mmCIF file of C-alpha atoms in Angstrom:
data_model
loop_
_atom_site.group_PDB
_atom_site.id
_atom_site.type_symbol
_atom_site.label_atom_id
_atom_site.label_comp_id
_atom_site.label_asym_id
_atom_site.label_seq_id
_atom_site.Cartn_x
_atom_site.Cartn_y
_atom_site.Cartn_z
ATOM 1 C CA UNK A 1 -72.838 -15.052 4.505
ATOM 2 C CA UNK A 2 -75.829 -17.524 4.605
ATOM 3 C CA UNK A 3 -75.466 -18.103 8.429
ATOM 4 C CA UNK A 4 -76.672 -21.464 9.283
ATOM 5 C CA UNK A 5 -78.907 -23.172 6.850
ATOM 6 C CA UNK A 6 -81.510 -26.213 7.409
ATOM 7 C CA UNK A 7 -82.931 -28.248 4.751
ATOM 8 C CA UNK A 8 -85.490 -29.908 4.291
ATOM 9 C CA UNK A 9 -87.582 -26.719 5.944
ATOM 10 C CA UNK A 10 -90.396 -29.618 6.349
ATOM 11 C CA UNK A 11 -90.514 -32.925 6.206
ATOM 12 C CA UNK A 12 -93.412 -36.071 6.281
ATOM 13 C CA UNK A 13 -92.012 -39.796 7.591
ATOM 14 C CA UNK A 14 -93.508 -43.243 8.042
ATOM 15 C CA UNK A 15 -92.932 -44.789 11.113
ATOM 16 C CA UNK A 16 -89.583 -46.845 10.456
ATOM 17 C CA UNK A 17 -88.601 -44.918 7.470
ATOM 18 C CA UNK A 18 -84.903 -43.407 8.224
ATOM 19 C CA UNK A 19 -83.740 -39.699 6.264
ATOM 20 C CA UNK A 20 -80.722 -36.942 7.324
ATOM 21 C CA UNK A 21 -81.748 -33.575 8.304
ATOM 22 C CA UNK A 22 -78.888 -31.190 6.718
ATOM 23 C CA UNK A 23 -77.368 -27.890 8.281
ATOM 24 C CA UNK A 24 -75.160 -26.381 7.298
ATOM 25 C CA UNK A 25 -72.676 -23.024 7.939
ATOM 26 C CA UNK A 26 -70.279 -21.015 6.725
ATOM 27 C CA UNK A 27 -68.930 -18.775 9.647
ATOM 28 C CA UNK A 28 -65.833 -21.269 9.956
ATOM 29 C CA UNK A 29 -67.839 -21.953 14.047
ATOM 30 C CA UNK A 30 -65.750 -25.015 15.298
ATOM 31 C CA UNK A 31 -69.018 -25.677 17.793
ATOM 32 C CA UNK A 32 -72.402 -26.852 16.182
ATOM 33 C CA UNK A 33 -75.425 -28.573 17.958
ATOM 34 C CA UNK A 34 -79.010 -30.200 17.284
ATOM 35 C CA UNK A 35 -81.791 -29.348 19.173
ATOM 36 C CA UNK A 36 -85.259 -30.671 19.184
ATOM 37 C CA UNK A 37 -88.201 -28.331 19.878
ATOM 38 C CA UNK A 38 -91.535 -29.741 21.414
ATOM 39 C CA UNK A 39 -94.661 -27.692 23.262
ATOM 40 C CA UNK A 40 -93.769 -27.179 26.404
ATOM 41 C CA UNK A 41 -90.620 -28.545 26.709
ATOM 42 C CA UNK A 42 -88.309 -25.410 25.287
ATOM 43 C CA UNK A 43 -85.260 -26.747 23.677
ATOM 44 C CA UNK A 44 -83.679 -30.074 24.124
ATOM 45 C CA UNK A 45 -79.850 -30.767 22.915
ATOM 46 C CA UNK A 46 -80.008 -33.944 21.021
ATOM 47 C CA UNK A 47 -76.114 -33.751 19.653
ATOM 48 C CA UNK A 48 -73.207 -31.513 19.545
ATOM 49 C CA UNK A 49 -69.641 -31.189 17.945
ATOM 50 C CA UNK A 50 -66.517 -29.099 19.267
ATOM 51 C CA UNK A 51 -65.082 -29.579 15.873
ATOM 52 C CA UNK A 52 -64.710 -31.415 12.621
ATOM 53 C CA UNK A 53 -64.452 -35.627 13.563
ATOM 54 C CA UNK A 54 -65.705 -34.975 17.412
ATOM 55 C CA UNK A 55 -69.052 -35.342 18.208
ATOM 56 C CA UNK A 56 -70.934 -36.061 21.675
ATOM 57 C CA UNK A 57 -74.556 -36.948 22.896
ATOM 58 C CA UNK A 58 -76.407 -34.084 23.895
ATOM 59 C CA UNK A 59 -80.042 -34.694 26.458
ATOM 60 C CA UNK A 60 -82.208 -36.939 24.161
ATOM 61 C CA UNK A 61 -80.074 -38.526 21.856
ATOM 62 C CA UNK A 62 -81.465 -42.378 21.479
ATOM 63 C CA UNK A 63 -82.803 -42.781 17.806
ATOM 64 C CA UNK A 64 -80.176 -40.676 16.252
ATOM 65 C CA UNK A 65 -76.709 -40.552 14.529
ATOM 66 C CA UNK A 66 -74.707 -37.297 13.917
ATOM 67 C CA UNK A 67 -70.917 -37.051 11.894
ATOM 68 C CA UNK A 68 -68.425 -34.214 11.387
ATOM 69 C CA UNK A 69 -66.897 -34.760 8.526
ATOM 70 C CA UNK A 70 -66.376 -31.306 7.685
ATOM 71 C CA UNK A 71 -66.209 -27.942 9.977
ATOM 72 C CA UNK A 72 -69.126 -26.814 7.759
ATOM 73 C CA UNK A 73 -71.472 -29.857 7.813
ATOM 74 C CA UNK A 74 -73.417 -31.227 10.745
ATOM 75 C CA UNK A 75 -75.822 -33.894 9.565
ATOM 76 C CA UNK A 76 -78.731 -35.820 11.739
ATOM 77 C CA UNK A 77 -79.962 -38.623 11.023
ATOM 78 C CA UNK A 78 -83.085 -40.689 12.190
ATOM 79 C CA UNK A 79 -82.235 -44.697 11.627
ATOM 80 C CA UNK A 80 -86.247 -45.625 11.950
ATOM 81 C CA UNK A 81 -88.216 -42.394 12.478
ATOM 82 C CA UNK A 82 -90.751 -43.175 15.272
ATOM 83 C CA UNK A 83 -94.049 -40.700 15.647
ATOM 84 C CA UNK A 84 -91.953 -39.226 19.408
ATOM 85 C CA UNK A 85 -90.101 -37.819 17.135
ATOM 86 C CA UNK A 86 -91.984 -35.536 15.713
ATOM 87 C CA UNK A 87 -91.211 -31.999 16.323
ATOM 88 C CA UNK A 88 -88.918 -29.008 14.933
ATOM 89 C CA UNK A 89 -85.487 -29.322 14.878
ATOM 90 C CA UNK A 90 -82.991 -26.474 15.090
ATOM 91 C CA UNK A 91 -78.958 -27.015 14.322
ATOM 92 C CA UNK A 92 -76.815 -24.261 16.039
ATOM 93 C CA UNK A 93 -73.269 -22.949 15.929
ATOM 94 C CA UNK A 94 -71.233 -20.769 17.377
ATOM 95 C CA UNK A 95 -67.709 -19.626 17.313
ATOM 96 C CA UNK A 96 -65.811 -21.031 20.664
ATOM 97 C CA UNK A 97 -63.286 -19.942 22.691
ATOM 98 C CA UNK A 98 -63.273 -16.150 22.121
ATOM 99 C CA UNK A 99 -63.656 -13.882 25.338
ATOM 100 C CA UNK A 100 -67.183 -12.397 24.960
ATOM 101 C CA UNK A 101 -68.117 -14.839 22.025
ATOM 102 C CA UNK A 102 -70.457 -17.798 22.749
ATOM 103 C CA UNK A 103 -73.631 -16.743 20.382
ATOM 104 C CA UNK A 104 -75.254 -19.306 19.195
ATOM 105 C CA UNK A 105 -76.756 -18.774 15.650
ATOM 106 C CA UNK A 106 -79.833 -20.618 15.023
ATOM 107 C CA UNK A 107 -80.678 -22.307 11.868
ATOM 108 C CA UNK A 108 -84.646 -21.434 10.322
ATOM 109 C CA UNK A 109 -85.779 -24.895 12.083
ATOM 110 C CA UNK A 110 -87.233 -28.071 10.487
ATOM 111 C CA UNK A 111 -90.451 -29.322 11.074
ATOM 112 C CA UNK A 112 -90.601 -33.069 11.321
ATOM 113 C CA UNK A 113 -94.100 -34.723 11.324
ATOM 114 C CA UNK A 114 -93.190 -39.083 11.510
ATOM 115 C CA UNK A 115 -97.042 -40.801 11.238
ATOM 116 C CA UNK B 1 -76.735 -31.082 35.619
ATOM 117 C CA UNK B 2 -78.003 -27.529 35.042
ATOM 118 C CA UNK B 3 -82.091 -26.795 35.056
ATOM 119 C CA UNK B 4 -83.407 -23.363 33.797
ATOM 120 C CA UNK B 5 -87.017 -22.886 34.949
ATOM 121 C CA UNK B 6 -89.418 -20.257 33.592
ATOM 122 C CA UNK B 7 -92.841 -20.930 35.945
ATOM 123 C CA UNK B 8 -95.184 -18.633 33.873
ATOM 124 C CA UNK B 9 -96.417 -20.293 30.793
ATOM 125 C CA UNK B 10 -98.109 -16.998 29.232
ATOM 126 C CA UNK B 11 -97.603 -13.209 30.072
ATOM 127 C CA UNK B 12 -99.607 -10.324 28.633
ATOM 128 C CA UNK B 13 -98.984 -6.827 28.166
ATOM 129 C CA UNK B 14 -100.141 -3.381 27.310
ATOM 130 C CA UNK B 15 -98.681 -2.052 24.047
ATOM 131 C CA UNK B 16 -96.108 0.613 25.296
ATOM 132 C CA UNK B 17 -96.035 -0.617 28.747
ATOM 133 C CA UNK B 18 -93.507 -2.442 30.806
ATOM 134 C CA UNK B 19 -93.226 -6.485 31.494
ATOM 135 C CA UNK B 20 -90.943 -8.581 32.940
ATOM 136 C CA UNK B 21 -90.707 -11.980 32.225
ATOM 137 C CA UNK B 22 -88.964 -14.187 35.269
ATOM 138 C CA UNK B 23 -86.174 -16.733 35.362
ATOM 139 C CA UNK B 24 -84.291 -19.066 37.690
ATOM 140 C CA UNK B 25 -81.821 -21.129 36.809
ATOM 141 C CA UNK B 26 -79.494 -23.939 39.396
ATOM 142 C CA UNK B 27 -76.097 -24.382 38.813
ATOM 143 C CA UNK B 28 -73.088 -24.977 40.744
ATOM 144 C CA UNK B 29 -70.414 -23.360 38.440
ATOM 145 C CA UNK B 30 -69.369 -19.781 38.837
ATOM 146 C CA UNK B 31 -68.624 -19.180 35.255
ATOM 147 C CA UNK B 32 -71.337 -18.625 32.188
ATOM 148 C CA UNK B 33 -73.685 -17.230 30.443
ATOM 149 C CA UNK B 34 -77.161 -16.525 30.461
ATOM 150 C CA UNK B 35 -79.015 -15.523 26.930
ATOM 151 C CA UNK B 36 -83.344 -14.553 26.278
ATOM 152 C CA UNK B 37 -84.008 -15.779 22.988
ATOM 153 C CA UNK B 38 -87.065 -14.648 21.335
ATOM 154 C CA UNK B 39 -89.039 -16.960 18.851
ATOM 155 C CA UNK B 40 -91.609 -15.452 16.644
ATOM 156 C CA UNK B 41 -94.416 -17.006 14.826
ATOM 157 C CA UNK B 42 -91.693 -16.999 11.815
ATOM 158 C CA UNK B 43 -90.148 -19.702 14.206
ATOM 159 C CA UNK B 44 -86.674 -18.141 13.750
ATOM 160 C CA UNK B 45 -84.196 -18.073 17.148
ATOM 161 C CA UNK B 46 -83.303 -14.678 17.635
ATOM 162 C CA UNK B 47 -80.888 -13.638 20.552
ATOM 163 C CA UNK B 48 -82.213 -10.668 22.147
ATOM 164 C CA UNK B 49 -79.615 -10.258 25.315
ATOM 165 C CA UNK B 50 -76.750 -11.751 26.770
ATOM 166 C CA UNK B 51 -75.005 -12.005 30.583
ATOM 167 C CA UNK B 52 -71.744 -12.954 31.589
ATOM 168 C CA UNK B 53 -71.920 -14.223 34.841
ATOM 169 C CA UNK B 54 -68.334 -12.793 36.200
ATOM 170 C CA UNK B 55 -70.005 -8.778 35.367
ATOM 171 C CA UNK B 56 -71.992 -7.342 38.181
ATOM 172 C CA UNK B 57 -73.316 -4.570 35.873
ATOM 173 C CA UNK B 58 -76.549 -5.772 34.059
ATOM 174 C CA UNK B 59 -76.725 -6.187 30.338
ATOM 175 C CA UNK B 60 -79.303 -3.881 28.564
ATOM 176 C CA UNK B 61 -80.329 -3.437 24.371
ATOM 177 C CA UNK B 62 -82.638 -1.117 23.567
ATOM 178 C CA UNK B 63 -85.900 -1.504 24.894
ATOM 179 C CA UNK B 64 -84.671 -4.893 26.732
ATOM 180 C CA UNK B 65 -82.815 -4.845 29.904
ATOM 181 C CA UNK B 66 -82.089 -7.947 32.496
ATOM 182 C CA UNK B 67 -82.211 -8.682 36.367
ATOM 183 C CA UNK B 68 -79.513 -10.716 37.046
ATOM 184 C CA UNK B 69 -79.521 -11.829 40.770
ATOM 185 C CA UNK B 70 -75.908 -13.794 40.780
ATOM 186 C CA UNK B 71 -76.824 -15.302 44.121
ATOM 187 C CA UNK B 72 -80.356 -15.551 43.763
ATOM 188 C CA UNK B 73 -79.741 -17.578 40.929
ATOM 189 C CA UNK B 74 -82.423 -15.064 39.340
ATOM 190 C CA UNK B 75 -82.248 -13.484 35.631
ATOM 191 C CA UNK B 76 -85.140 -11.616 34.626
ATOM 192 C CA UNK B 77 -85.618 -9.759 31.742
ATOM 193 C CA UNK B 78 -87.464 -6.579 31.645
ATOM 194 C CA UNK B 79 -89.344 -4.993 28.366
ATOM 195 C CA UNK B 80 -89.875 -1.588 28.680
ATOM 196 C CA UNK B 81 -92.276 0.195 26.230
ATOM 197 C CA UNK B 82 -93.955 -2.959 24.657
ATOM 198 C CA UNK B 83 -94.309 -3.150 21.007
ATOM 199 C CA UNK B 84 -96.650 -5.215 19.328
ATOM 200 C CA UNK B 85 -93.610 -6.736 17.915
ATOM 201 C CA UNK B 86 -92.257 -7.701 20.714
ATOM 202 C CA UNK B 87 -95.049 -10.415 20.594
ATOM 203 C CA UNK B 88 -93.332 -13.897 20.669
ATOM 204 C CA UNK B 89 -92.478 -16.849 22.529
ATOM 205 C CA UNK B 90 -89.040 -15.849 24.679
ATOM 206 C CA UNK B 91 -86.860 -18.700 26.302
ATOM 207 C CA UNK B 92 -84.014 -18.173 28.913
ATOM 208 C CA UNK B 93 -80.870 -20.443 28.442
ATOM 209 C CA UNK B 94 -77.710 -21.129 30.159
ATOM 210 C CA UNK B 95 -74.203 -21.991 28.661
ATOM 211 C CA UNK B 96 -71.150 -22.897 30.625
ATOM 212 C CA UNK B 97 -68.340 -21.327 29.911
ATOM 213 C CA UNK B 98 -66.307 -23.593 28.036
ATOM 214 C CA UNK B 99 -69.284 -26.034 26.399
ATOM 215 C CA UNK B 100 -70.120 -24.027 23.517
ATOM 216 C CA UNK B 101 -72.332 -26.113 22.487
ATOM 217 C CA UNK B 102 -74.374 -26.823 25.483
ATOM 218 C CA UNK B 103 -77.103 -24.794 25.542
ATOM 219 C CA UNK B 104 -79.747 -25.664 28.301
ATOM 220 C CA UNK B 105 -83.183 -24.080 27.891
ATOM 221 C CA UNK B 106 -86.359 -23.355 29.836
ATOM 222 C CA UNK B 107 -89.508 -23.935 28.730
ATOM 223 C CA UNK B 108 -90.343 -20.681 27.310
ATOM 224 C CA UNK B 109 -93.262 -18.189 28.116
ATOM 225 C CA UNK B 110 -95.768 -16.589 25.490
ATOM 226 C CA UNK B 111 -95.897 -12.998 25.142
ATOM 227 C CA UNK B 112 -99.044 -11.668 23.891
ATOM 228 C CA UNK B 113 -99.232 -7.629 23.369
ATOM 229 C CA UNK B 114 -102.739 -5.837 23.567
ATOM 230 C CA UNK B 115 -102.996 -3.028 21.207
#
């Protein structure tokens, strides 16, 4: 098992320029989340998805778009990448439901700089 | 809406010694979770102990053991013969029981270890 993967691991924007983060897992989780990372500030839940074709705004969602289209794809994308967002970003997922489940695994994290 | 709050920014230990790094969280539900997560320099999420909030009896792995004060709203987690490992940036986060994907995060405290 590859767990949750994260690709780009880094990635360089122009202000207004859009691109999709991908994550991806293979653990069959039905629950999988974006997070945003920024000094000081601990984690912030941007999106989330209970399963494939249902997904809901997490904290700090304005100036991005998530779909489901599969249970093992959870895509983000920035429309016009603005320099706020610039920070790591972490997709999530977890198995749901199970008595004594709710571990999240954690992707390896991109790391977003928008100038 | 749930708030986790960890008030020390930075904590510093001996190597082999004990620390205990604090948490308080607000909530008005009577069923979840509480998780540390530990974040290395490799940036990497790594769950390091987990609380159900129905069991009185408080969770312990290893070297890591927590505090959980149900009524207090308290859950502190105690590291007991520091490694220099065990430096890393640790975050305390709350789950809901039944929004698996809803993780709610302080805002972390460093852990340096002193050789």
């Amino acid at each position: 098992n590859a767990g949750v993967t994260q690709t780009p691991k880094f990635q360089v924007l122009k202000t207004g320029q859009s691109m999709t983060l991908q994550c991806a897992q293979d653990m069959n989780h039905e629950y999988m989340s974006w997070y945003r990372q920024d000094p000081g500030m601990g984690l912030r839940l941007i999106h989330y998805s209970v399963g494939a074709g249902i997904t809901d705004q997490g904290e700090v969602p304005n100036g991005y778009n998530v779909s489901r289209s599969t249970t093992e794809d959870f895509p983000l994308r920035l429309l016009s990448a603005a320099p706020s967002q610039t920070s790591v970003y972490f997709c999530a997922s977890t198995r749901g439901g199970a008595l004594g489940s709710y571990e999240q695994y954690f992707g390896p994290g991109t790391r977003l700089t928008v100038t | 809406a749930q708030t986790v709050t960890q008030s020390q920014p930075e904590m510093s230990v001996q190597e082999a010694e004990t620390v205990t790094l604090s948490c308080t969280y607000d909530t008005s539900e009577s069923d979840y979770y509480l998780f540390w997560y530990k974040q290395p320099p490799s940036r990497q999420m790594i769950l390091v102990i987990r609380q159900e909030a129905y069991k009185q009896q408080n969770a312990t792995e290893n070297r890591f053991s927590v505090n959980f004060q149900k009524a207090a709203k308290s859950f502190s987690l105690k590291i007991s013969d520091s490694q220099l490992g065990d430096a890393a940036m640790y975050f305390c986060a709350y789950l809901l029981t039944g929004a698996n994907s809803k993780l709610t995060f302080g805002k972390g405290i460093t852990l340096s270890v002193r050789p």
